[in-house]
Structure formats: C-alpha cells, structure tokens
Short mmCIF file of C-alpha atoms in Angstrom, two decimals:
data_model
loop_
_atom_site.label_atom_id
_atom_site.label_comp_id
_atom_site.label_asym_id
_atom_site.label_seq_id
_atom_site.Cartn_x
_atom_site.Cartn_y
_atom_site.Cartn_z
CA MET A 1 -31.75 13.37 16.77
CA ALA A 2 -30.72 16.82 15.35
CA LEU A 3 -27.84 17.24 12.91
CA THR A 4 -25.13 19.78 14.30
CA LEU A 5 -23.37 21.75 11.87
CA GLN A 6 -20.18 23.57 13.18
CA PHE A 7 -18.58 26.38 11.14
CA VAL A 8 -14.78 26.59 11.48
CA PRO A 9 -13.47 29.80 9.81
CA TYR A 10 -10.30 29.90 8.05
CA ASP A 11 -8.71 32.15 10.74
CA GLU A 12 -9.40 29.58 13.46
CA LEU A 13 -7.10 26.97 11.84
CA ASN A 14 -4.66 29.08 10.04
CA GLY A 15 -2.09 29.73 12.74
CA MET A 16 -2.13 26.32 13.98
CA GLU A 17 0.50 23.69 13.43
CA PRO A 18 -0.77 21.06 10.85
CA GLU A 19 -0.87 18.31 13.57
CA LYS A 20 -3.09 20.58 15.89
CA ARG A 21 -5.16 21.63 13.02
CA ILE A 22 -6.08 17.76 12.12
CA ASN A 23 -6.60 17.04 15.75
CA ARG A 24 -9.05 20.04 16.24
CA LEU A 25 -11.02 18.74 13.27
CA LEU A 26 -10.99 15.27 14.52
CA ASP A 27 -12.11 16.50 18.01
CA ILE A 28 -15.15 18.25 16.51
CA VAL A 29 -16.07 15.25 14.48
CA LYS A 30 -15.91 12.73 17.10
CA LYS A 31 -18.51 14.81 19.05
CA ASP A 32 -20.85 13.82 16.10
CA LYS A 33 -20.97 17.28 14.56
CA VAL A 34 -20.53 18.01 11.04
CA ILE A 35 -17.84 20.64 10.06
CA LEU A 36 -18.32 23.27 7.55
CA MET A 37 -14.72 24.58 7.16
CA GLN A 38 -14.01 27.77 5.29
CA GLY A 39 -11.22 26.98 2.77
CA ARG A 40 -9.42 23.74 2.35
CA LEU A 41 -6.59 21.55 3.56
CA LYS A 42 -3.44 21.02 1.56
CA PRO A 43 -3.42 17.44 -0.18
CA SER A 44 -0.81 16.29 2.44
CA GLU A 45 -3.06 17.41 5.34
CA GLU A 46 -6.01 15.74 3.75
CA ALA A 47 -3.93 12.50 3.58
CA TRP A 48 -2.80 12.98 7.19
CA LEU A 49 -6.43 13.50 8.23
CA ILE A 50 -7.34 10.09 6.76
CA GLN A 51 -4.37 8.52 8.36
CA LYS A 52 -5.32 9.99 11.84
CA THR A 53 -8.87 9.09 11.31
CA MET A 54 -8.01 5.45 10.68
CA GLU A 55 -5.94 5.50 13.86
CA HIS A 56 -9.02 6.64 15.82
CA VAL A 57 -11.65 4.14 14.35
CA SER A 58 -13.56 2.36 17.06
CA LYS A 59 -16.87 0.95 17.84
CA SER A 60 -18.26 4.18 18.46
CA PHE A 61 -16.24 6.12 15.67
CA ARG A 62 -16.38 4.59 12.15
CA GLY A 63 -14.45 7.22 10.23
CA ILE A 64 -15.46 10.30 8.31
CA GLU A 65 -17.09 11.51 5.23
CA LEU A 66 -15.08 14.34 3.56
CA CYS A 67 -15.62 16.65 0.66
CA THR A 68 -14.13 19.92 -0.59
CA ILE A 69 -16.07 22.30 -2.92
CA TYR A 70 -14.09 24.64 -5.06
CA PRO A 71 -15.42 28.05 -6.18
CA GLU A 72 -14.69 27.60 -9.72
CA ASN A 73 -16.07 25.07 -12.06
CA PRO A 74 -12.90 23.50 -14.07
CA LYS A 75 -15.26 22.69 -16.88
CA ASN A 76 -15.85 26.32 -17.56
CA ALA A 77 -12.73 27.84 -16.39
CA ARG A 78 -10.86 29.77 -19.06
CA LEU A 79 -7.18 30.27 -19.03
CA VAL A 80 -7.36 33.89 -17.75
CA ASN A 81 -9.75 32.62 -14.86
CA THR A 82 -7.32 29.66 -14.13
CA LEU A 83 -4.20 32.05 -14.06
CA LYS A 84 -6.31 34.54 -11.83
CA ASN A 85 -7.35 31.78 -9.52
CA MET A 86 -3.75 30.49 -9.31
CA LEU A 87 -2.54 33.94 -8.42
CA VAL A 88 -5.34 34.28 -5.73
CA LYS A 89 -4.59 30.98 -4.26
CA PHE A 90 -0.97 31.85 -4.17
CA LEU A 91 -1.75 35.07 -2.29
CA VAL A 92 -4.34 33.82 0.12
CA GLY A 93 -3.41 30.23 0.53
CA THR A 94 -6.31 27.92 0.79
CA ARG A 95 -8.94 30.29 2.02
CA ASP A 96 -11.26 29.77 -0.93
CA GLY A 97 -13.56 26.70 -0.95
CA LEU A 98 -15.40 24.99 1.54
CA THR A 99 -14.69 21.62 3.31
CA ILE A 100 -17.33 19.37 4.71
CA ILE A 101 -16.22 16.77 7.27
CA GLY A 102 -18.67 14.68 9.05
CA PRO A 103 -18.53 11.50 11.11
CA ALA A 104 -19.51 8.41 9.36
CA THR A 105 -21.94 7.40 11.96
CA VAL A 106 -23.93 10.56 11.06
CA ILE A 107 -23.25 11.07 7.31
CA LYS A 108 -24.00 8.09 5.10
CA GLU A 109 -22.56 9.67 2.03
CA ILE A 110 -21.72 12.76 0.32
CA LYS A 111 -22.62 12.59 -3.34
CA ARG A 112 -20.74 15.19 -5.38
CA ASN A 113 -21.29 16.03 -8.99
CA PRO A 114 -19.33 18.79 -10.59
CA ASP A 115 -22.16 21.37 -9.74
CA LYS A 116 -24.16 19.89 -6.80
CA ILE A 117 -23.67 18.21 -3.39
CA GLU A 118 -26.03 16.03 -1.56
CA LEU A 119 -25.59 15.05 2.03
CA LEU A 120 -27.11 11.69 2.94
CA THR A 121 -27.48 11.24 6.67
CA ASN A 122 -28.17 8.45 9.11
CA ILE A 123 -30.45 10.37 11.12
CA LYS A 124 -33.83 8.90 11.62
CA MET B 1 31.30 23.30 -1.19
CA LEU B 2 31.15 19.83 0.49
CA LYS B 3 27.40 20.39 1.24
CA VAL B 4 26.88 20.97 -2.48
CA LEU B 5 28.84 18.05 -3.56
CA ARG B 6 27.03 15.75 -0.92
CA SER B 7 23.67 16.97 -2.13
CA PHE B 8 24.57 16.28 -5.78
CA LEU B 9 25.85 12.86 -5.15
CA GLY B 10 22.61 12.17 -3.08
CA LYS B 11 20.63 13.34 -6.15
CA LEU B 12 22.62 11.23 -8.46
CA SER B 13 22.42 8.03 -6.36
CA LYS B 14 18.62 8.62 -6.14
CA ILE B 15 18.33 8.95 -9.93
CA LEU B 16 20.42 5.79 -10.48
CA LYS B 17 18.46 3.67 -7.69
CA LYS B 18 15.17 5.08 -9.39
CA LYS B 19 16.25 3.85 -12.95
CA LYS B 20 17.30 0.54 -11.37
CA ASN B 21 14.42 -0.18 -9.24
CA LEU B 22 11.38 1.88 -10.27
CA LYS B 23 8.53 1.52 -7.89
CA LEU B 24 5.08 1.47 -9.59
CA GLY B 25 2.18 1.74 -7.16
CA LEU B 26 -1.31 0.68 -7.58
CA TYR B 27 -3.50 3.17 -5.90
CA GLY B 28 -7.28 3.70 -5.42
CA PRO B 29 -10.47 3.27 -3.25
CA PRO B 30 -11.30 -0.28 -2.13
CA ASN B 31 -12.67 -2.66 -4.69
CA ALA B 32 -11.66 -0.79 -7.69
CA GLY B 33 -9.62 -3.69 -9.06
CA LYS B 34 -6.17 -3.02 -8.11
CA SER B 35 -5.37 -6.35 -7.31
CA THR B 36 -6.93 -7.77 -10.24
CA LEU B 37 -4.88 -5.46 -12.32
CA ALA B 38 -1.76 -6.49 -10.38
CA ASN B 39 -2.53 -10.14 -11.05
CA ARG B 40 -3.26 -9.36 -14.70
CA ILE B 41 0.16 -7.62 -14.97
CA CYS B 42 2.10 -10.55 -13.13
CA LYS B 43 0.25 -13.11 -15.14
CA ASP B 44 1.21 -11.43 -18.33
CA TRP B 45 4.82 -11.00 -17.64
CA LEU B 46 5.87 -13.42 -14.86
CA GLY B 47 3.21 -16.24 -15.42
CA GLU B 48 1.95 -16.02 -11.69
CA GLU B 49 -0.49 -13.94 -9.63
CA MET B 50 0.59 -11.83 -6.85
CA SER B 51 -2.63 -10.95 -4.73
CA SER B 52 -5.80 -12.51 -3.58
CA VAL B 53 -9.08 -10.90 -4.85
CA SER B 54 -12.51 -10.86 -3.45
CA ALA B 55 -15.80 -9.09 -3.89
CA VAL B 56 -15.66 -8.29 -0.11
CA PRO B 57 -13.96 -4.80 0.21
CA HIS B 58 -10.50 -4.41 1.78
CA GLU B 59 -9.39 -7.90 0.66
CA THR B 60 -5.89 -6.30 0.28
CA ARG B 61 -4.90 -5.16 3.84
CA GLU B 62 -1.21 -5.12 3.57
CA VAL B 63 1.14 -3.62 0.82
CA ILE B 64 2.32 -6.39 -1.47
CA VAL B 65 5.41 -5.85 -3.58
CA LYS B 66 6.28 -7.99 -6.63
CA GLU B 67 9.88 -7.44 -7.70
CA LYS B 68 11.39 -7.20 -11.25
CA ILE B 69 8.69 -7.27 -13.55
CA ASN B 70 9.75 -6.61 -17.04
CA VAL B 71 7.23 -5.33 -19.43
CA GLU B 72 7.93 -5.08 -23.18
CA ASN B 73 6.02 -3.15 -25.81
CA ASN B 74 7.08 -2.05 -29.42
CA GLY B 75 10.58 -3.15 -28.91
CA LYS B 76 11.06 -1.01 -25.58
CA SER B 77 11.21 -2.63 -22.22
CA LEU B 78 10.35 -1.18 -18.72
CA SER B 79 11.40 -2.85 -15.50
CA PHE B 80 9.71 -2.10 -12.23
CA ASN B 81 8.65 -3.33 -8.75
CA LEU B 82 4.90 -3.49 -8.66
CA ILE B 83 3.41 -2.31 -5.46
CA ASP B 84 -0.35 -3.31 -4.73
CA THR B 85 -1.70 -1.23 -1.93
CA PRO B 86 -4.72 -1.56 0.08
CA GLY B 87 -7.70 0.56 -0.83
CA ILE B 88 -7.88 4.05 0.51
CA ALA B 89 -11.04 4.94 2.58
CA THR B 90 -12.13 7.52 5.12
CA ARG B 91 -14.48 5.12 6.76
CA ILE B 92 -14.34 1.65 7.93
CA ASP B 93 -17.18 -0.01 9.49
CA TYR B 94 -17.25 -3.55 10.55
CA GLU B 95 -20.84 -3.90 10.09
CA ASP B 96 -20.25 -3.38 6.20
CA PHE B 97 -18.39 -6.83 6.20
CA LEU B 98 -21.48 -8.53 8.02
CA LYS B 99 -23.47 -7.91 4.83
CA PHE B 100 -20.97 -10.36 3.20
CA LYS B 101 -22.08 -13.01 5.88
CA MET B 102 -18.85 -12.80 7.69
CA PRO B 103 -18.87 -13.75 11.32
CA LYS B 104 -18.70 -10.74 13.72
CA THR B 105 -15.27 -11.55 15.11
CA LYS B 106 -13.74 -11.87 11.62
CA ALA B 107 -15.48 -8.66 10.50
CA LYS B 108 -14.05 -6.75 13.44
CA GLU B 109 -10.50 -8.16 12.70
CA ARG B 110 -10.88 -7.41 9.09
CA ALA B 111 -11.82 -3.82 9.93
CA LYS B 112 -8.86 -3.36 12.21
CA GLU B 113 -6.51 -4.78 9.61
CA ALA B 114 -8.07 -2.52 6.91
CA THR B 115 -7.43 0.71 9.11
CA LYS B 116 -3.80 -0.27 9.26
CA GLY B 117 -3.72 -0.94 5.68
CA VAL B 118 -5.07 2.38 4.67
CA ILE B 119 -2.35 3.92 6.93
CA ASP B 120 0.34 2.01 5.20
CA ALA B 121 -0.87 2.84 1.70
CA ILE B 122 -0.70 6.59 2.51
CA LYS B 123 2.83 6.12 4.00
CA TRP B 124 4.13 4.36 0.92
CA LEU B 125 3.13 7.21 -1.24
CA ASP B 126 6.51 8.86 -0.92
CA ASP B 127 8.39 5.92 -2.14
CA MET B 128 6.60 5.87 -5.47
CA ASP B 129 8.18 6.70 -8.71
CA ALA B 130 4.97 6.37 -10.82
CA VAL B 131 1.37 5.46 -9.77
CA VAL B 132 -1.50 3.98 -11.58
CA VAL B 133 -4.85 5.09 -9.91
CA VAL B 134 -7.33 2.53 -10.33
CA LEU B 135 -10.92 3.68 -10.28
CA ASP B 136 -14.11 1.63 -10.81
CA ALA B 137 -15.50 3.21 -13.90
CA THR B 138 -19.03 1.97 -12.70
CA VAL B 139 -18.89 4.35 -9.60
CA ASN B 140 -19.01 8.29 -9.61
CA PRO B 141 -15.57 9.50 -9.77
CA TYR B 142 -16.08 12.60 -7.95
CA SER B 143 -15.13 11.17 -4.54
CA GLN B 144 -12.68 12.95 -2.16
CA VAL B 145 -10.64 10.08 -1.72
CA ASN B 146 -9.91 10.02 -5.34
CA ILE B 147 -9.16 13.63 -5.27
CA THR B 148 -6.99 13.26 -2.23
CA ILE B 149 -5.01 10.64 -3.83
CA ILE B 150 -4.41 12.42 -7.05
CA GLY B 151 -3.68 15.78 -5.28
CA ASN B 152 -1.08 14.08 -3.16
CA LEU B 153 0.59 12.55 -6.30
CA ALA B 154 0.48 15.91 -7.99
CA ALA B 155 2.07 17.61 -5.00
CA ARG B 156 4.86 15.07 -5.02
CA ASN B 157 5.39 15.38 -8.82
CA ILE B 158 4.76 11.81 -9.25
CA PRO B 159 3.72 10.60 -12.84
CA VAL B 160 0.13 9.18 -12.70
CA LEU B 161 -1.76 7.08 -15.11
CA VAL B 162 -5.64 6.93 -14.26
CA VAL B 163 -7.38 3.50 -15.13
CA GLY B 164 -11.07 3.33 -15.30
CA ASN B 165 -11.53 -0.36 -14.52
CA LYS B 166 -14.61 -2.71 -15.21
CA VAL B 167 -15.52 -1.10 -18.73
CA ASP B 168 -16.88 -4.39 -19.60
CA LEU B 169 -19.83 -3.76 -17.26
CA LYS B 170 -23.03 -1.93 -18.54
CA LYS B 171 -23.08 0.67 -15.88
CA SER B 172 -19.34 1.86 -16.58
CA ASP B 173 -18.91 5.43 -17.67
CA LEU B 174 -15.34 6.14 -18.73
CA LYS B 175 -16.42 9.52 -20.02
CA ALA B 176 -17.16 10.58 -16.49
CA VAL B 177 -13.76 9.37 -15.10
CA GLU B 178 -12.18 11.36 -18.16
CA SER B 179 -14.01 14.44 -17.36
CA ALA B 180 -13.31 14.23 -13.55
CA PHE B 181 -9.39 14.07 -14.26
CA PRO B 182 -9.02 16.05 -17.59
CA GLN B 183 -5.50 16.70 -16.88
CA TYR B 184 -4.45 12.94 -16.74
CA ASP B 185 -4.19 10.10 -19.34
CA VAL B 186 -7.04 7.76 -18.74
CA VAL B 187 -7.26 4.25 -20.13
CA GLY B 188 -10.56 2.13 -19.80
CA ILE B 189 -9.89 -1.51 -19.11
CA SER B 190 -11.18 -4.54 -17.72
CA ALA B 191 -8.52 -6.09 -15.59
CA GLN B 192 -10.48 -9.17 -15.04
CA HIS B 193 -11.12 -9.98 -18.67
CA GLY B 194 -8.22 -8.21 -20.08
CA ASN B 195 -10.00 -5.79 -22.33
CA ASN B 196 -7.75 -2.90 -23.55
CA ILE B 197 -4.83 -4.29 -21.70
CA GLN B 198 -2.56 -3.61 -24.64
CA GLU B 199 -3.64 0.21 -24.45
CA PHE B 200 -2.75 0.20 -20.87
CA TYR B 201 0.80 -0.94 -21.38
CA GLU B 202 1.18 1.66 -24.06
CA ALA B 203 -0.15 4.31 -21.73
CA LEU B 204 2.09 3.06 -19.03
CA PHE B 205 5.22 3.43 -21.28
CA LYS B 206 4.16 6.94 -22.09
CA VAL B 207 3.68 7.97 -18.46
CA VAL B 208 6.72 6.39 -16.88
CA LYS B 209 9.09 7.09 -19.85
#
C-alpha cells in the first residue's frame, strides 16, 4: 500500500468559513490521505478539528495524527526575531509553518522534537 | 447608554461570580495523572477522593466537578470548584483497550464514551477561570495535543499552570517539559506519592492570584 500525501495550499482554505475548512480537511483524511497543509490552523480551529474528528470516529476511521511545524526555533529566537515574526504573522495571518494531518489508521505516530519530525506509519 | 450600562453590569456580575465560584480545570492528554491529582487535592482538603483512576487510558470519560474546595497556604486561602476532565486525544482506537485484556464489546463502548469525553472536555474550556495542564513527565512533551490545549488557553487568556507529573519515575524528564513551555510556570510532582505537592499549591496560588 502506498502512502498518499496531499498538499493543501494556504489559499485553498483561506477564503473558506472555519466549518468548511475543517470539513474539507477531514474529507481528505478520511480518504486515507496525509495532508501537508501550508500554514496552520488557529488554536480554536485545531480544537474544533479534534472535536469533529471525535464525532467521526468509527470502525474504519480511528482519528487523526496532527503536527504543526513552525519556521522559527523558539529556543534560538531573539527578541528582534520574535517581534519580526509577530508582525509578519499579524500581516499574513497563519500562512507560515506547515501542518501535517494524517489518519490514525495510516499514521501510527508523529514524533516531534524541537528540530526534527518522524512520521511512523502503519503501512506494511 | 443603556447598552453600555448593561455591558458593564454584565462584566461586573461575571467578575463577582468568578470570584465566588472559581473554576479550576485539570486538562491534559490521557493517562497523564489528572484524576490522580484531583484525588490528591480532594484528599488533602476534603478528606475524600473524587475520581476513579486506572492504568487503562480514558478512565475518566465524563467531566467531573467537585465543588467548594478550600486550599490554604501561608495564611492565604483559595476557594474553587475543581473540574477533572477526560484526557484530550486526536485518536481513539478500541483495539488499544484490548491490550488491557478488556472484552471487545466493553472496549468498543469505552472508545465511544471516550470520544464523547474529548468533545466535552474541549467544550468546557470556555468555562474555566484557571487551568492546570497535567503532563506525564516521562513522555515527550512536544505533542500537538499539548500545544493545542495550551494554545487554546492562551487564546482565551486563561491562567495556566503546567504540571510535570510522575517525577518519581526514573524516566521522567522535567527539563524537557520546562523547555517545551518556557513561558509558563512548571512544577514537577508525583500526584500518586505526593512529591512536591506543597510546591504545587504555592504555584497554584501564584497563577490564580
């Protein structure tokens, strides 16, 4: 079985209502595809995604694995960088970063340390 | 003018209500020790436990409220309603419960209840006045669930105390929890054995004020 990655550009979701955005992401994941989304969801949308995921849990859909990567390393971020990032985020919204969302039946675990990510799959 | 007055009275009543019935929530991933900490607090100040605990994940599948807990520390007192919430997870697989030798029907039932528990825990976030995020200090803290919980609390301006639980275990790494959430007060405890519990109460006073 092959692992399918679907890239979702920021602009594809940006104009959508939050509910539609979450449903769109869940629709893709429920087709056993792993989403690579440009940017990230707001905290409230992430919480909503978890809630919606729980509503959809069934025999064939066991939930999701979720991981957001930020471009800056907070460990090394200096004040100037932090302020710069804050301003950029304010101007461009949540376009920066990358969000990985995969179905739990395909993605066993996403291991994240500050500077690396490991995708462990159930694919044999 | 009437609108402004109504809004002010609304805010005032909210503040008064908040001071009277402060809601302190325990949040975190499954099996981090939220219910063990809830029991520790209740045992210390009420002399009785409030939740059942188990090694099987998602033991708490409903929000449990214990009212009027009065904690005293250094001559100050803090009164709150303690809310023990189900662990927040992004995946729930009934087969995970089978590993604990649970019958299939029971495992499926538990999984179904656990999904509802996660939904309820998230819904209750809006009602909290302060939250203790309980993390298992033996587990990598860089999980999206932890980040989502803390991000949502920050977005709502809810005061947060991060607890690294199970510091009595050799595998525990409180430094990892501290470096994952440098902007928050982090206290390492063992809710089961009571290690550092005094430090926890002191930090709670500092965070809730």
